[in-house]
Amino acid sequence: MMFDRTMLLQRFEDMYAAPPTHVIRVPGRVNLIGEHIDYCGLSVLPMAIDRAVWLALRPNHLEKIRIATTAVGFTPAEFSTLTPIVTGQPGDWVNYVRAAAETILTGNLLVHRTSPPGFDALIDADLPLAMGLSSSSALVVATALALVVTAGMDDLEHVCENNPSFCLELADELARGERYVGTAGGGMDQAACLMGCSECAIRVDFDPLAVTPVPVPPDWSFVIAHSGDKAEKSGAAQQVYNRRTEEARRAAQKAWNILGEPECFQMASDEGLRSYEGLLEYTDILEKSKKILDSTSYRRFRHILTEARRVSHAEEAMRAGKLAQFGKLLTASHRSLQDDYEVSTHQLDAMVDTALASGASGARLTGAGLGGSIVAICPANNIENVLAGLSYGTPFIVRPSEGATVSLI
Ligand code: NG1
């Protein structure tokens, strides 16, 4: 799966009888740690990767979006940019495009425009779809940037490097906007796709949204391998995802009400937690909540609290170049997702075991789970063994990458 820019430009021209004016590149992301906690407002540690969605566009002055993709089986679409924009069938890929359009056209970012913008677009990707690598959020971000370009905003080349406050606002709006497709998601993916940073993972904090680069040691390697089950967020997987967000909220609310500790979520990722007192308090919260929550709610709550703590320890380990420690935290995260949050599958569990047996320092499912991929981390000198062990999951290496970019043709 290789991206061919010349081919994209040529096919665009063949399709729309004029060359594109811009190409937008939006990377996917691998979430390294901090799974199923962004929607609780807790910090996460994803990394934008060197696989991306590419969108070639040309403003069309027709007040409509016409969009197609080079991927087989995705029907081209067109719709008016007059809002409200009506959702298509559940599972329709164009819903992500509509989500971005509705968000941007009804939001505050394009206040100076005079008429609804429209554009023609062709999409290509070297980012595999439905693998838990945020191809859908990359599409949402790419569409949003296409509207921003069409509205005439300049200086977009390294949009987030040059204008971080614009990108933070955009990421926030798009996180809310992507819920248009029916998933009650958090804000990790849009922030990572937009604001990733080369050679770095990023810590994403919420309320308010903030992104902090965390340098990835150059001798750490990340391998992605696919479980064979699609991580599609429509139908049953979407229902389980939305149920988990509800369960998490209810468990936290109940614990808060009874323990009177509304700030306990923040505490889990707080500096203070690393201190002796903080740790005591943390154990205390878990013990007390065990007495008041039913067993399922308790396990959901335990995942959230322990995962938040693992994120802050993982950031520390990454900054200190402690691979073994980082790897252990990844594997512990997987076990928690497997046992407490129940979003793993036998196939994902088996792949994590294979990765570890092949010499990975740690491995876990990445993304929402219930299919999709694992990420394994290993020292660069052991990568061949890990790739060979995971060969049945068509493994590939990913590198940290910068976030979205816009280039003029
Ligand atoms: P995926 O399905 O991997 O793109 C989803 C959510 C994230 C986060 C993770 C679980 C969306 C767009 N993304 O990611 O916000 O909650 O699950 O950590 O809903």
PDB file of N, CA and C and ligand atoms in Angstrom, residues 29 31 34-39 132 134 136-137 178 183 185-190 233 241 366-368, ligand 1:
ATOM      1  N   ARG A  29      -3.024   7.667  13.523  1.00  0.00           N
ATOM      2  CA  ARG A  29      -2.317   7.679  14.792  1.00  0.00           C
ATOM      3  C   ARG A  29      -2.349   6.275  15.405  1.00  0.00           C
ATOM      4  N   ASN A  31      -2.459   4.796  19.200  1.00  0.00           N
ATOM      5  CA  ASN A  31      -2.483   5.209  20.596  1.00  0.00           C
ATOM      6  C   ASN A  31      -1.524   4.306  21.363  1.00  0.00           C
ATOM      7  N   GLY A  34      -3.308   4.830  27.207  1.00  0.00           N
ATOM      8  CA  GLY A  34      -4.366   5.756  27.605  1.00  0.00           C
ATOM      9  C   GLY A  34      -5.598   5.410  26.785  1.00  0.00           C
ATOM     10  N   GLU A  35      -6.070   4.157  26.948  1.00  0.00           N
ATOM     11  CA  GLU A  35      -7.177   3.682  26.104  1.00  0.00           C
ATOM     12  C   GLU A  35      -8.493   3.769  26.848  1.00  0.00           C
ATOM     13  N   HIS A  36      -9.492   4.284  26.145  1.00  0.00           N
ATOM     14  CA  HIS A  36     -10.839   4.428  26.708  1.00  0.00           C
ATOM     15  C   HIS A  36     -10.840   5.324  27.940  1.00  0.00           C
ATOM     16  N   ILE A  37     -10.007   6.344  27.940  1.00  0.00           N
ATOM     17  CA  ILE A  37     -10.089   7.300  29.048  1.00  0.00           C
ATOM     18  C   ILE A  37     -10.174   8.739  28.543  1.00  0.00           C
ATOM     19  N   ASP A  38     -10.014   8.937  27.224  1.00  0.00           N
ATOM     20  CA  ASP A  38     -10.107  10.336  26.742  1.00  0.00           C
ATOM     21  C   ASP A  38     -11.496  10.889  26.981  1.00  0.00           C
ATOM     22  N   TYR A  39     -12.531  10.032  26.838  1.00  0.00           N
ATOM     23  CA  TYR A  39     -13.888  10.547  27.049  1.00  0.00           C
ATOM     24  C   TYR A  39     -14.208  10.773  28.529  1.00  0.00           C
ATOM     25  N   GLY A 132      -8.005   0.487  13.592  1.00  0.00           N
ATOM     26  CA  GLY A 132      -7.783   1.153  14.878  1.00  0.00           C
ATOM     27  C   GLY A 132      -6.714   2.228  14.789  1.00  0.00           C
ATOM     28  N   SER A 134      -7.247   5.249  13.248  1.00  0.00           N
ATOM     29  CA  SER A 134      -7.908   6.554  13.064  1.00  0.00           C
ATOM     30  C   SER A 134      -8.030   7.017  11.628  1.00  0.00           C
ATOM     31  N   SER A 136     -10.720   7.141  10.070  1.00  0.00           N
ATOM     32  CA  SER A 136     -11.941   7.947   9.957  1.00  0.00           C
ATOM     33  C   SER A 136     -11.715   9.364  10.482  1.00  0.00           C
ATOM     34  N   SER A 137     -11.002   9.502  11.590  1.00  0.00           N
ATOM     35  CA  SER A 137     -10.737  10.871  12.077  1.00  0.00           C
ATOM     36  C   SER A 137      -9.816  11.611  11.113  1.00  0.00           C
ATOM     37  N   GLU A 178     -17.491  14.799  15.260  1.00  0.00           N
ATOM     38  CA  GLU A 178     -17.457  13.417  14.773  1.00  0.00           C
ATOM     39  C   GLU A 178     -18.533  12.561  15.444  1.00  0.00           C
ATOM     40  N   THR A 183     -21.022   7.881  17.300  1.00  0.00           N
ATOM     41  CA  THR A 183     -20.109   7.350  18.323  1.00  0.00           C
ATOM     42  C   THR A 183     -19.850   8.446  19.345  1.00  0.00           C
ATOM     43  N   GLY A 185     -17.475   9.473  21.020  1.00  0.00           N
ATOM     44  CA  GLY A 185     -16.018   9.436  21.187  1.00  0.00           C
ATOM     45  C   GLY A 185     -15.421  10.564  22.010  1.00  0.00           C
ATOM     46  N   GLY A 186     -14.163  10.378  22.392  1.00  0.00           N
ATOM     47  CA  GLY A 186     -13.402  11.411  23.084  1.00  0.00           C
ATOM     48  C   GLY A 186     -12.663  12.259  22.058  1.00  0.00           C
ATOM     49  N   GLY A 187     -11.639  13.003  22.501  1.00  0.00           N
ATOM     50  CA  GLY A 187     -10.999  13.949  21.590  1.00  0.00           C
ATOM     51  C   GLY A 187      -9.570  13.597  21.203  1.00  0.00           C
ATOM     52  N   MET A 188      -9.162  12.341  21.478  1.00  0.00           N
ATOM     53  CA  MET A 188      -7.767  11.988  21.227  1.00  0.00           C
ATOM     54  C   MET A 188      -7.395  12.006  19.739  1.00  0.00           C
ATOM     55  N   ASP A 189      -8.261  11.404  18.909  1.00  0.00           N
ATOM     56  CA  ASP A 189      -7.850  11.114  17.535  1.00  0.00           C
ATOM     57  C   ASP A 189      -7.667  12.371  16.703  1.00  0.00           C
ATOM     58  N   GLN A 190      -8.626  13.274  16.819  1.00  0.00           N
ATOM     59  CA  GLN A 190      -8.563  14.500  16.015  1.00  0.00           C
ATOM     60  C   GLN A 190      -7.340  15.322  16.426  1.00  0.00           C
ATOM     61  N   LYS A 233     -16.475   1.256  13.315  1.00  0.00           N
ATOM     62  CA  LYS A 233     -17.297   1.868  14.354  1.00  0.00           C
ATOM     63  C   LYS A 233     -18.694   2.142  13.822  1.00  0.00           C
ATOM     64  N   TYR A 241     -18.991   0.394  22.208  1.00  0.00           N
ATOM     65  CA  TYR A 241     -18.203   1.594  22.547  1.00  0.00           C
ATOM     66  C   TYR A 241     -19.060   2.576  23.341  1.00  0.00           C
ATOM     67  N   THR A 366      -4.659  -1.481  20.315  1.00  0.00           N
ATOM     68  CA  THR A 366      -4.632  -0.029  20.206  1.00  0.00           C
ATOM     69  C   THR A 366      -5.937   0.456  19.581  1.00  0.00           C
ATOM     70  N   GLY A 367      -6.468   1.560  20.100  1.00  0.00           N
ATOM     71  CA  GLY A 367      -7.762   2.055  19.631  1.00  0.00           C
ATOM     72  C   GLY A 367      -8.878   1.463  20.472  1.00  0.00           C
ATOM     73  N   ALA A 368     -10.077   1.506  19.927  1.00  0.00           N
ATOM     74  CA  ALA A 368     -11.255   1.122  20.714  1.00  0.00           C
ATOM     75  C   ALA A 368     -11.314  -0.371  21.017  1.00  0.00           C
TER      76      ALA A 368
HETATM   77  P1  NG1 B   1     -10.699   4.494  17.441  1.00  0.00           P
HETATM   78  O1  NG1 B   1     -11.944   3.697  17.291  1.00  0.00           O
HETATM   79  O2  NG1 B   1      -9.525   3.661  17.625  1.00  0.00           O
HETATM   80  O3  NG1 B   1     -10.523   5.469  16.327  1.00  0.00           O
HETATM   81  C1  NG1 B   1     -11.936   5.496  19.607  1.00  0.00           C
HETATM   82  C2  NG1 B   1     -12.303   6.950  19.892  1.00  0.00           C
HETATM   83  C3  NG1 B   1     -11.240   7.634  20.762  1.00  0.00           C
HETATM   84  C4  NG1 B   1     -10.912   6.801  21.995  1.00  0.00           C
HETATM   85  C5  NG1 B   1     -10.599   5.350  21.575  1.00  0.00           C
HETATM   86  C6  NG1 B   1     -10.376   4.435  22.766  1.00  0.00           C
HETATM   87  C7  NG1 B   1     -13.510   8.139  18.119  1.00  0.00           C
HETATM   88  C8  NG1 B   1     -13.376   8.965  16.891  1.00  0.00           C
HETATM   89  N1  NG1 B   1     -12.369   7.715  18.643  1.00  0.00           N
HETATM   90  O4  NG1 B   1     -10.820   5.436  18.768  1.00  0.00           O
HETATM   91  O5  NG1 B   1     -11.700   8.906  21.125  1.00  0.00           O
HETATM   92  O6  NG1 B   1     -11.950   6.840  22.947  1.00  0.00           O
HETATM   93  O7  NG1 B   1     -11.658   4.797  20.808  1.00  0.00           O
HETATM   94  O8  NG1 B   1      -9.320   4.881  23.535  1.00  0.00           O
HETATM   95  O9  NG1 B   1     -14.606   7.903  18.587  1.00  0.00           O
END
